[in-house]
Amino acid sequence: MRRRQAGPRERGRYREEELTVVEEVDDDKKRLLQIIDRDGEEEEEEEEPLDESSVKKMILTFEKRSYKNQELRIKFPDNPEKFMESELDLNDIIQEMHVVATMPDLYHLLVELNAVQSLLGLLGHDNTDILSALSSELTDIDTLHESEEGAEVLIDALVDGQVVALLVQNLERLDESVKEEADGVHNTLAIVENMAEFRPEMCTEAAQQGLLQWLLKRLKAKMPFDANKLYCSEVLAILLQDNDENRELLGELDGIDVLLQQLSVFKRHNPSTAEEQEMMENLFDSLCSCLMLSSNRERFLKGEGLQLMNLMLREKKISRSSALKVLDHAMIGPEGTDNCHKFVDILGLRTIFPLFMKSPRKIKKVGTTEKEHEEHVCSILASLLRNLRGQQRTRLLNKFTENDSEKVDRLMELHFKYLDAMQVADKKIEGEKHSMRRTSGTAGARSSGRTSRSAFWACWRTSRGTWPGWQGLSGPPPETVFMQLNMTFGEIKASFGIPGLAFFVPSNLNPVLFLTTLTGLV
């Protein structure tokens, strides 16, 4: 049976009904949007501006909810349902307090209303990752520098409350297999880093309160590489920077062995990621810093650190450049005498002289310049010449007679290379001095063909703090190394009667001081 088609009048009626339905739907949408907008405006009106009064109110609310949560936890320790609601309320107010981190000028209220003590007391809370995230934001170094006065008040309160000891206790109980607790570890390390950067003198106290021991324990833990292990290596390098007390403590905790064990992984294998390479460099920096202490050089020698570094040089992996730097720190000065003799005994001369004769091609790929490479190699040779005695010294000197004295030719090659650089720098400095005299309109001192000693040393004092090889490290200053090199390579001249080899100095200890040495001003 065939269906009857709708006529024109019926089709028009259907279209009118459809239009009516569409209009009703549009009206409903408009009304709904108006309600949402009105509710949003009401919420905006209800929000209080962040000022001293609102922060006080927020802190008092936090105190009340914290007290209520602790009370219920004590009353119903085996019945979490009883204190679950208070737990959520406490979490909400802690999340709200993150806004305080945007107003460091109001940090004094956290101290005056005892909120800092309450926050420290909650470090033993089950949801400590939430609290550590807040503390990390409050101590963010950029925020702290926005208000020095507010930051000082907060840091003083944290230090007085033994914050590092509490943080270490908290770290001990966190299970990093749980993501939230692993985040808590990361935020805790961020707190330590921020405080150490703002107040470096607290590094000693932090190490003594158990942080250094925990870092070593975490580094040697048999866990896959992750962001927390990288962060541990960074914090460790910060604690050891320019701090002999922490270097000594690390040695007493067998930290030299821990560092060598962790670095041994990179003896025959390159880091798999950029983050892992960064961790490796942090560990090398920590080891170099520790070797500035003579007692740690003995531990390094007993722990077969020389053998490990020598193997790294031979394997030609990414770790080679850093291993060269470690050897430089281990052998420099009179304290490196034992390491120098041992280095010859383990056939280290076979390793170091090829590096002296030619810089590796891939050196730039690992972030090391040719100048830095030459500086470390020549400094090692200088230390060997100064410290070796007897048969070991004879073996070293004999190296300079091999293959028609090619190593002496290399010395002269480097000498003239940096002599040319010195002359270019001389002309540049003279031009700048002439420009300054012309600008000031005063008659400068008579200029000779060379720049004066005082001008070079003024530049040296200005640039010394930015020189990467010695930044943050104590021990012999670069000018001492220069004097050692002058004397030791003078011994080569005296031993073999080589004319014209009066002195030789490597590059990159500092360009200004290096040039003064080459011109005989030092």
Short mmCIF file of C-alpha atoms in Angstrom, two decimals:
data_model
loop_
_atom_site.label_atom_id
_atom_site.label_comp_id
_atom_site.label_asym_id
_atom_site.label_seq_id
_atom_site.Cartn_x
_atom_site.Cartn_y
_atom_site.Cartn_z
CA MET A 1 0.00 0.00 0.00
CA ARG A 2 1.50 3.29 -1.09
CA ARG A 3 1.87 6.03 1.55
CA ARG A 4 0.12 9.30 0.89
CA GLN A 5 2.51 12.21 0.41
CA ALA A 6 1.95 15.33 2.47
CA GLY A 7 0.42 18.23 0.67
CA PRO A 8 1.84 21.76 0.51
CA ARG A 9 -0.31 22.96 3.41
CA GLU A 10 0.82 20.09 5.66
CA ARG A 11 4.49 20.56 4.76
CA GLY A 12 4.24 24.23 5.67
CA ARG A 13 2.73 23.33 9.02
CA TYR A 14 5.58 20.90 9.74
CA ARG A 15 8.18 23.57 8.94
CA GLU A 16 6.48 26.01 11.31
CA GLU A 17 6.52 23.41 14.10
CA GLU A 18 10.25 22.71 13.50
CA LEU A 19 11.09 26.41 13.64
CA THR A 20 9.15 26.74 16.89
CA VAL A 21 11.11 23.86 18.47
CA VAL A 22 14.45 25.34 17.35
CA GLU A 23 13.53 28.74 18.78
CA GLU A 24 12.59 27.13 22.11
CA VAL A 25 15.97 25.30 22.25
CA ASP A 26 17.83 28.53 21.49
CA ASP A 27 15.92 30.31 24.23
CA ASP A 28 16.83 27.55 26.70
CA LYS A 29 20.53 27.85 25.77
CA LYS A 30 20.44 31.61 26.21
CA ARG A 31 18.82 31.32 29.64
CA LEU A 32 21.38 28.67 30.68
CA LEU A 33 24.30 30.84 29.58
CA GLN A 34 22.83 33.81 31.43
CA ILE A 35 22.58 31.73 34.60
CA ILE A 36 26.21 30.56 34.25
CA ASP A 37 27.44 34.11 33.63
CA ARG A 38 25.46 35.42 36.60
CA ASP A 39 26.88 32.68 38.86
CA GLY A 40 30.41 33.47 37.65
CA GLU A 41 29.94 37.15 38.39
CA GLU A 42 28.65 36.33 41.87
CA GLU A 43 31.70 34.10 42.52
CA GLU A 44 34.04 36.86 41.36
CA GLU A 45 32.28 39.28 43.68
CA GLU A 46 32.63 36.81 46.57
CA GLU A 47 36.41 36.35 46.01
CA GLU A 48 38.42 38.49 48.37
CA PRO A 49 41.51 40.33 47.16
CA LEU A 50 44.79 38.87 48.43
CA ASP A 51 45.85 41.19 51.20
CA GLU A 52 47.05 40.93 54.78
CA SER A 53 43.53 40.38 56.11
CA SER A 54 42.70 37.56 53.68
CA VAL A 55 46.03 35.83 54.31
CA LYS A 56 45.43 35.98 58.08
CA LYS A 57 41.99 34.47 57.57
CA MET A 58 43.48 31.73 55.39
CA ILE A 59 46.17 30.89 57.95
CA LEU A 60 43.66 30.74 60.81
CA THR A 61 41.47 28.41 58.75
CA PHE A 62 44.50 26.23 58.09
CA GLU A 63 45.33 26.11 61.80
CA LYS A 64 41.77 25.08 62.71
CA ARG A 65 41.55 22.36 60.09
CA SER A 66 45.02 21.06 60.93
CA TYR A 67 44.14 20.82 64.62
CA LYS A 68 40.82 19.11 63.87
CA ASN A 69 42.48 16.58 61.57
CA GLN A 70 45.15 15.72 64.14
CA GLU A 71 42.52 15.37 66.86
CA LEU A 72 40.40 12.96 64.81
CA ARG A 73 43.44 10.96 63.74
CA ILE A 74 44.41 10.45 67.36
CA LYS A 75 40.84 9.60 68.37
CA PHE A 76 40.16 7.16 65.50
CA PRO A 77 43.58 5.84 64.40
CA ASP A 78 42.13 2.61 62.98
CA ASN A 79 39.06 4.12 61.34
CA PRO A 80 40.06 6.39 58.42
CA GLU A 81 36.42 7.06 57.55
CA LYS A 82 36.08 9.12 60.71
CA PHE A 83 38.77 11.62 59.72
CA MET A 84 38.45 11.43 55.91
CA GLU A 85 36.31 14.57 55.68
CA SER A 86 38.74 16.58 57.80
CA GLU A 87 41.54 15.23 55.61
CA LEU A 88 39.88 16.64 52.51
CA ASP A 89 39.23 19.97 54.21
CA LEU A 90 42.88 20.22 55.23
CA ASN A 91 43.98 19.38 51.71
CA ASP A 92 41.73 22.10 50.29
CA ILE A 93 43.10 24.85 52.53
CA ILE A 94 46.70 23.79 51.82
CA GLN A 95 45.96 24.07 48.11
CA GLU A 96 44.49 27.53 48.69
CA MET A 97 47.63 28.61 50.54
CA HIS A 98 49.66 28.21 47.35
CA VAL A 99 48.51 31.72 46.49
CA VAL A 100 50.60 33.05 49.40
CA ALA A 101 53.72 32.12 47.41
CA THR A 102 52.85 34.96 45.03
CA MET A 103 53.10 37.51 47.87
CA PRO A 104 56.49 37.12 49.61
CA ASP A 105 55.90 40.49 51.31
CA LEU A 106 53.33 38.71 53.49
CA TYR A 107 55.62 35.84 54.52
CA HIS A 108 56.03 37.44 57.94
CA LEU A 109 52.41 36.50 58.68
CA LEU A 110 53.28 32.81 58.32
CA VAL A 111 55.85 33.26 61.07
CA GLU A 112 53.86 35.58 63.34
CA LEU A 113 50.81 33.29 63.31
CA ASN A 114 52.96 30.14 63.85
CA ALA A 115 51.91 28.70 60.49
CA VAL A 116 55.52 27.69 59.77
CA GLN A 117 55.65 25.52 62.88
CA SER A 118 52.33 23.93 61.94
CA LEU A 119 53.58 23.23 58.43
CA LEU A 120 56.73 21.62 59.80
CA GLY A 121 54.63 19.55 62.18
CA LEU A 122 52.67 18.17 59.23
CA LEU A 123 55.81 16.77 57.57
CA GLY A 124 54.98 13.50 59.29
CA HIS A 125 51.52 13.50 57.73
CA ASP A 126 50.55 10.69 55.37
CA ASN A 127 49.90 13.15 52.54
CA THR A 128 53.22 14.91 52.96
CA ASP A 129 53.66 15.30 49.19
CA ILE A 130 50.98 18.02 49.23
CA LEU A 131 52.78 19.92 51.96
CA SER A 132 56.19 19.59 50.30
CA ALA A 133 54.74 21.02 47.10
CA LEU A 134 53.53 24.08 49.03
CA SER A 135 56.88 24.48 50.80
CA SER A 136 58.69 24.18 47.48
CA GLU A 137 56.64 27.05 46.06
CA LEU A 138 57.12 29.20 49.16
CA THR A 139 60.90 28.79 48.97
CA ASP A 140 61.20 29.18 45.19
CA ILE A 141 64.37 31.19 44.65
CA ASP A 142 62.74 33.66 42.24
CA THR A 143 60.00 34.33 44.77
CA LEU A 144 62.47 34.75 47.62
CA HIS A 145 64.40 37.40 45.71
CA GLU A 146 61.21 39.41 45.16
CA SER A 147 61.19 40.33 48.85
CA GLU A 148 64.51 39.89 50.65
CA GLU A 149 63.01 40.92 53.99
CA GLY A 150 60.10 38.47 53.81
CA ALA A 151 62.41 35.71 52.60
CA GLU A 152 64.85 36.24 55.48
CA VAL A 153 62.02 35.94 58.01
CA LEU A 154 60.73 32.71 56.43
CA ILE A 155 64.17 31.10 56.09
CA ASP A 156 65.06 32.01 59.69
CA ALA A 157 61.88 30.33 60.92
CA LEU A 158 62.54 27.21 58.85
CA VAL A 159 66.13 26.93 60.06
CA ASP A 160 65.09 27.46 63.69
CA GLY A 161 62.54 24.69 63.24
CA GLN A 162 65.24 22.21 62.14
CA VAL A 163 63.59 21.97 58.75
CA VAL A 164 66.38 19.93 57.12
CA ALA A 165 66.36 17.28 59.86
CA LEU A 166 62.58 16.98 59.50
CA LEU A 167 62.85 16.79 55.73
CA VAL A 168 65.44 14.02 55.97
CA GLN A 169 63.20 12.05 58.34
CA ASN A 170 60.41 12.50 55.85
CA LEU A 171 62.61 11.35 52.95
CA GLU A 172 63.50 8.17 54.82
CA ARG A 173 59.87 7.03 54.96
CA LEU A 174 58.77 7.97 51.44
CA ASP A 175 58.28 5.15 48.92
CA GLU A 176 59.36 6.37 45.50
CA SER A 177 57.55 3.51 43.76
CA VAL A 178 54.39 5.52 44.50
CA LYS A 179 54.18 8.49 42.13
CA GLU A 180 52.81 10.92 44.70
CA GLU A 181 55.59 10.09 47.15
CA ALA A 182 58.22 10.30 44.42
CA ASP A 183 56.92 13.79 43.69
CA GLY A 184 57.26 14.51 47.40
CA VAL A 185 60.95 13.55 47.25
CA HIS A 186 61.49 15.85 44.27
CA ASN A 187 59.76 18.77 46.00
CA THR A 188 61.76 18.15 49.18
CA LEU A 189 65.02 18.36 47.25
CA ALA A 190 63.73 21.57 45.65
CA ILE A 191 63.23 23.07 49.12
CA VAL A 192 66.83 22.26 50.05
CA GLU A 193 68.18 23.64 46.78
CA ASN A 194 66.20 26.88 47.12
CA MET A 195 67.31 27.44 50.70
CA ALA A 196 70.94 26.63 49.90
CA GLU A 197 70.97 29.05 46.99
CA PHE A 198 69.43 31.83 49.07
CA ARG A 199 71.59 31.14 52.13
CA PRO A 200 74.73 29.13 51.18
CA GLU A 201 76.02 29.01 54.77
CA MET A 202 73.24 26.60 55.72
CA CYS A 203 74.80 23.86 53.55
CA THR A 204 77.10 22.77 56.37
CA GLU A 205 74.24 22.43 58.84
CA ALA A 206 72.11 20.60 56.27
CA ALA A 207 74.86 18.04 55.60
CA GLN A 208 75.40 17.44 59.32
CA GLN A 209 71.67 16.91 59.88
CA GLY A 210 71.71 13.79 57.71
CA LEU A 211 71.09 15.15 54.23
CA LEU A 212 74.53 14.23 52.87
CA GLN A 213 74.21 10.66 54.13
CA TRP A 214 70.74 10.30 52.58
CA LEU A 215 71.97 11.64 49.22
CA LEU A 216 74.78 9.09 49.10
CA LYS A 217 72.35 6.34 50.06
CA ARG A 218 69.92 7.38 47.32
CA LEU A 219 72.66 7.60 44.67
CA LYS A 220 73.90 4.07 45.30
CA ALA A 221 70.40 2.58 45.59
CA LYS A 222 69.72 -0.06 42.95
CA MET A 223 66.98 1.86 41.20
CA PRO A 224 66.51 2.86 37.54
CA PHE A 225 67.74 6.30 36.60
CA ASP A 226 65.05 8.94 37.13
CA ALA A 227 64.60 12.65 37.74
CA ASN A 228 65.12 12.23 41.49
CA LYS A 229 68.55 10.65 41.03
CA LEU A 230 69.54 13.54 38.79
CA TYR A 231 68.28 16.00 41.41
CA CYS A 232 70.27 14.20 44.12
CA SER A 233 73.47 14.66 42.11
CA GLU A 234 72.72 18.38 41.71
CA VAL A 235 72.07 18.93 45.42
CA LEU A 236 75.22 16.95 46.30
CA ALA A 237 77.34 19.19 44.07
CA ILE A 238 75.81 22.26 45.75
CA LEU A 239 76.58 20.97 49.25
CA LEU A 240 80.23 20.30 48.35
CA GLN A 241 80.83 23.58 46.56
CA ASP A 242 83.45 25.62 48.43
CA ASN A 243 82.80 23.75 51.69
CA ASP A 244 85.69 21.83 53.26
CA GLU A 245 83.57 20.60 56.17
CA ASN A 246 81.14 18.86 53.84
CA ARG A 247 84.01 17.47 51.76
CA GLU A 248 85.55 15.97 54.88
CA LEU A 249 82.20 14.57 55.99
CA LEU A 250 81.67 12.95 52.60
CA GLY A 251 85.08 11.30 52.86
CA GLU A 252 84.25 9.96 56.32
CA LEU A 253 80.98 8.52 54.98
CA ASP A 254 82.91 6.61 52.27
CA GLY A 255 81.47 9.02 49.73
CA ILE A 256 84.55 8.85 47.50
CA ASP A 257 83.90 5.15 46.93
CA VAL A 258 80.22 5.86 46.23
CA LEU A 259 81.13 8.45 43.60
CA LEU A 260 83.67 6.14 41.97
CA GLN A 261 81.17 3.28 41.90
CA GLN A 262 78.52 5.43 40.25
CA LEU A 263 80.99 6.80 37.70
CA SER A 264 82.38 3.37 36.85
CA VAL A 265 79.17 2.71 34.90
CA PHE A 266 80.33 5.23 32.30
CA LYS A 267 83.74 3.61 31.86
CA ARG A 268 82.71 1.68 28.77
CA HIS A 269 79.21 3.06 28.13
CA ASN A 270 78.02 6.54 27.27
CA PRO A 271 75.01 8.01 29.09
CA SER A 272 71.81 7.03 27.30
CA THR A 273 70.09 10.42 27.69
CA ALA A 274 71.00 14.07 28.13
CA GLU A 275 69.67 13.92 31.70
CA GLU A 276 71.90 10.97 32.54
CA GLN A 277 74.89 12.80 31.07
CA GLU A 278 74.05 15.79 33.27
CA MET A 279 74.03 13.51 36.31
CA MET A 280 77.41 12.10 35.30
CA GLU A 281 78.87 15.61 35.06
CA ASN A 282 77.43 16.49 38.47
CA LEU A 283 79.15 13.46 39.99
CA PHE A 284 82.45 14.38 38.32
CA ASP A 285 82.13 17.92 39.67
CA SER A 286 81.47 16.56 43.16
CA LEU A 287 84.54 14.34 42.92
CA CYS A 288 86.74 17.23 41.75
CA SER A 289 85.47 19.36 44.61
CA CYS A 290 86.25 16.64 47.15
CA LEU A 291 89.78 16.22 45.78
CA MET A 292 90.60 19.77 46.86
CA LEU A 293 90.94 18.22 50.33
CA SER A 294 94.20 16.31 50.87
CA SER A 295 92.60 13.58 53.00
CA ASN A 296 90.21 12.75 50.17
CA ARG A 297 93.13 12.37 47.76
CA GLU A 298 94.36 9.52 49.94
CA ARG A 299 90.91 7.92 49.83
CA PHE A 300 90.83 8.43 46.06
CA LEU A 301 94.20 6.68 45.75
CA LYS A 302 93.15 3.75 47.96
CA GLY A 303 89.84 3.44 46.11
CA GLU A 304 91.73 2.95 42.82
CA GLY A 305 90.36 6.18 41.43
CA LEU A 306 93.47 6.69 39.31
CA GLN A 307 92.99 3.34 37.61
CA LEU A 308 89.35 4.17 36.82
CA MET A 309 90.19 7.58 35.35
CA ASN A 310 93.03 6.08 33.31
CA LEU A 311 90.68 3.46 31.87
CA MET A 312 88.17 6.17 30.98
CA LEU A 313 90.87 8.03 29.07
CA ARG A 314 91.69 4.91 27.09
CA GLU A 315 88.07 3.96 26.32
CA LYS A 316 87.43 7.27 24.52
CA LYS A 317 83.86 7.68 25.76
CA ILE A 318 82.10 10.90 26.75
CA SER A 319 83.49 10.57 30.26
CA ARG A 320 87.07 11.05 29.01
CA SER A 321 87.12 14.86 29.27
CA SER A 322 85.79 14.82 32.83
CA ALA A 323 88.22 12.07 33.82
CA LEU A 324 91.06 14.30 32.62
CA LYS A 325 89.79 17.08 34.87
CA VAL A 326 89.66 14.70 37.85
CA LEU A 327 93.28 13.64 37.29
CA ASP A 328 94.29 17.29 37.19
CA HIS A 329 92.69 17.88 40.60
CA ALA A 330 94.11 14.67 42.05
CA MET A 331 97.75 15.41 41.15
CA ILE A 332 98.12 19.16 41.55
CA GLY A 333 100.25 20.55 44.37
CA PRO A 334 102.47 18.77 46.93
CA GLU A 335 99.42 16.83 48.20
CA GLY A 336 99.27 15.05 44.84
CA THR A 337 102.74 13.50 45.06
CA ASP A 338 101.52 9.98 45.88
CA ASN A 339 98.96 10.11 43.09
CA CYS A 340 101.64 11.28 40.63
CA HIS A 341 103.91 8.33 41.44
CA LYS A 342 101.00 5.89 41.25
CA PHE A 343 99.92 7.33 37.90
CA VAL A 344 103.33 6.50 36.41
CA ASP A 345 103.23 3.01 37.97
CA ILE A 346 99.90 2.21 36.27
CA LEU A 347 101.38 3.25 32.90
CA GLY A 348 99.48 6.52 32.82
CA LEU A 349 102.20 8.19 30.72
CA ARG A 350 101.13 6.05 27.78
CA THR A 351 97.67 7.55 28.12
CA ILE A 352 98.40 11.20 28.82
CA PHE A 353 101.03 11.94 26.15
CA PRO A 354 98.85 11.06 23.12
CA LEU A 355 96.30 13.53 24.52
CA PHE A 356 99.07 16.09 24.89
CA MET A 357 100.24 15.65 21.32
CA LYS A 358 96.79 16.09 19.79
CA SER A 359 93.38 17.15 21.08
CA PRO A 360 90.58 14.63 20.36
CA ARG A 361 88.34 15.42 17.39
CA LYS A 362 85.05 14.85 19.22
CA ILE A 363 85.97 17.08 22.12
CA LYS A 364 83.41 19.78 21.25
CA LYS A 365 80.55 17.28 21.28
CA VAL A 366 80.96 16.73 25.02
CA GLY A 367 81.00 20.42 25.85
CA THR A 368 84.77 20.78 26.31
CA THR A 369 86.84 23.27 24.35
CA GLU A 370 90.30 22.67 22.97
CA LYS A 371 91.71 25.26 25.37
CA GLU A 372 90.23 23.46 28.38
CA HIS A 373 91.66 20.17 27.15
CA GLU A 374 95.14 21.64 26.72
CA GLU A 375 94.95 23.32 30.12
CA HIS A 376 94.20 20.07 31.98
CA VAL A 377 96.78 18.01 30.07
CA CYS A 378 99.56 20.55 30.59
CA SER A 379 98.64 21.01 34.24
CA ILE A 380 98.92 17.24 34.75
CA LEU A 381 102.37 17.21 33.12
CA ALA A 382 103.42 20.15 35.28
CA SER A 383 102.32 18.32 38.43
CA LEU A 384 104.21 15.21 37.36
CA LEU A 385 107.40 17.19 36.73
CA ARG A 386 107.17 18.89 40.10
CA ASN A 387 106.24 15.88 42.21
CA LEU A 388 108.01 12.90 40.67
CA ARG A 389 111.32 11.68 42.05
CA GLY A 390 113.73 8.87 41.26
CA GLN A 391 112.90 6.32 38.62
CA GLN A 392 109.44 7.71 37.88
CA ARG A 393 110.90 11.12 37.11
CA THR A 394 113.48 9.57 34.77
CA ARG A 395 110.72 7.73 32.91
CA LEU A 396 108.84 11.00 32.45
CA LEU A 397 111.87 12.93 31.18
CA ASN A 398 112.74 10.14 28.77
CA LYS A 399 109.36 10.66 27.11
CA PHE A 400 110.55 14.05 25.88
CA THR A 401 113.51 12.46 24.03
CA GLU A 402 111.42 9.92 22.10
CA ASN A 403 110.81 10.25 18.34
CA ASP A 404 113.33 12.99 17.77
CA SER A 405 112.00 15.13 20.67
CA GLU A 406 108.56 15.51 19.09
CA LYS A 407 107.01 16.40 22.45
CA VAL A 408 109.34 19.37 22.78
CA ASP A 409 108.24 20.45 19.31
CA ARG A 410 104.67 20.29 20.55
CA LEU A 411 105.60 22.52 23.49
CA MET A 412 107.04 25.12 21.15
CA GLU A 413 104.02 24.86 18.87
CA LEU A 414 101.67 25.64 21.74
CA HIS A 415 103.98 28.41 22.94
CA PHE A 416 103.87 30.27 19.63
CA LYS A 417 100.14 29.61 19.31
CA TYR A 418 99.42 31.49 22.51
CA LEU A 419 102.14 34.06 21.85
CA ASP A 420 100.18 35.12 18.78
CA ALA A 421 97.00 35.24 20.86
CA MET A 422 98.82 37.42 23.39
CA GLN A 423 99.89 39.90 20.73
CA VAL A 424 96.34 40.19 19.41
CA ALA A 425 95.05 40.79 22.94
CA ASP A 426 97.80 43.37 23.53
CA LYS A 427 96.68 45.39 20.53
CA LYS A 428 93.05 45.19 21.59
CA ILE A 429 93.79 46.33 25.14
CA GLU A 430 96.02 49.15 23.91
CA GLY A 431 93.22 50.29 21.60
CA GLU A 432 90.73 50.27 24.45
CA LYS A 433 93.13 52.21 26.70
CA HIS A 434 93.69 54.81 23.98
CA SER A 435 89.93 55.14 23.50
CA MET A 436 89.39 55.60 27.23
CA ARG A 437 92.08 58.30 27.45
CA ARG A 438 90.61 60.13 24.48
CA THR A 439 87.09 59.94 25.94
CA SER A 440 88.08 61.12 29.40
CA GLY A 441 90.29 63.88 28.04
CA THR A 442 93.09 63.04 30.43
CA ALA A 443 96.62 62.21 29.53
CA GLY A 444 97.26 58.58 30.29
CA ALA A 445 100.48 57.08 31.39
CA ARG A 446 103.08 56.51 28.73
CA SER A 447 102.43 53.23 27.02
CA SER A 448 105.18 50.82 26.12
CA GLY A 449 104.91 47.95 23.68
CA ARG A 450 103.33 45.85 26.41
CA THR A 451 100.39 46.34 28.69
CA SER A 452 101.35 47.23 32.23
CA ARG A 453 101.34 44.71 35.04
CA SER A 454 98.65 46.65 36.95
CA ALA A 455 96.30 46.74 33.96
CA PHE A 456 96.53 42.98 33.48
CA TRP A 457 96.01 42.25 37.16
CA ALA A 458 93.05 44.62 37.36
CA CYS A 459 91.41 42.67 34.54
CA TRP A 460 92.33 39.41 36.24
CA ARG A 461 90.71 40.38 39.54
CA THR A 462 87.56 41.36 37.65
CA SER A 463 87.29 38.16 35.64
CA ARG A 464 88.61 35.67 38.17
CA GLY A 465 85.26 34.89 39.75
CA THR A 466 83.73 33.85 36.41
CA TRP A 467 86.45 31.42 35.36
CA PRO A 468 84.63 28.04 35.08
CA GLY A 469 87.48 25.74 36.07
CA TRP A 470 87.94 27.23 39.53
CA GLN A 471 84.49 28.62 40.24
CA GLY A 472 83.27 27.40 43.60
CA LEU A 473 86.49 25.54 44.39
CA SER A 474 89.10 26.39 46.96
CA GLY A 475 92.76 25.37 46.81
CA PRO A 476 95.67 26.70 44.74
CA PRO A 477 94.61 29.70 42.59
CA PRO A 478 95.31 29.71 38.84
CA GLU A 479 98.32 32.01 39.21
CA THR A 480 99.98 29.33 41.37
CA VAL A 481 99.54 26.81 38.57
CA PHE A 482 101.15 29.24 36.14
CA MET A 483 104.21 29.63 38.35
CA GLN A 484 104.44 25.85 38.68
CA LEU A 485 104.32 25.47 34.91
CA ASN A 486 107.05 28.07 34.42
CA MET A 487 109.36 26.27 36.82
CA THR A 488 108.57 22.73 35.72
CA PHE A 489 109.00 23.32 32.02
CA GLY A 490 112.14 25.22 32.90
CA GLU A 491 113.35 21.92 34.36
CA ILE A 492 112.87 20.31 30.95
CA LYS A 493 115.06 22.99 29.44
CA ALA A 494 117.69 22.47 32.13
CA SER A 495 117.58 18.68 31.71
CA PHE A 496 118.06 18.66 27.96
CA GLY A 497 119.68 22.03 27.27
CA ILE A 498 116.94 23.14 24.89
CA PRO A 499 117.55 26.75 23.85
CA GLY A 500 114.59 29.11 23.67
CA LEU A 501 112.33 26.98 25.88
CA ALA A 502 112.28 29.44 28.76
CA PHE A 503 108.71 28.91 29.76
CA PHE A 504 105.45 27.36 28.70
CA VAL A 505 101.96 27.87 30.02
CA PRO A 506 98.71 26.15 28.98
CA SER A 507 95.59 28.00 27.97
CA ASN A 508 92.23 28.78 29.53
CA LEU A 509 93.24 29.11 33.15
CA ASN A 510 92.47 32.76 32.45
CA PRO A 511 93.20 34.54 29.19
CA VAL A 512 94.41 37.75 30.82
CA LEU A 513 96.73 36.14 33.34
CA PHE A 514 97.90 33.65 30.72
CA LEU A 515 98.96 36.45 28.43
CA THR A 516 100.81 38.23 31.22
CA THR A 517 102.74 35.05 31.94
CA LEU A 518 103.76 34.61 28.32
CA THR A 519 105.08 38.18 28.22
CA GLY A 520 107.07 37.68 31.39
CA LEU A 521 105.03 40.06 33.54
CA VAL A 522 104.27 37.49 36.26
#
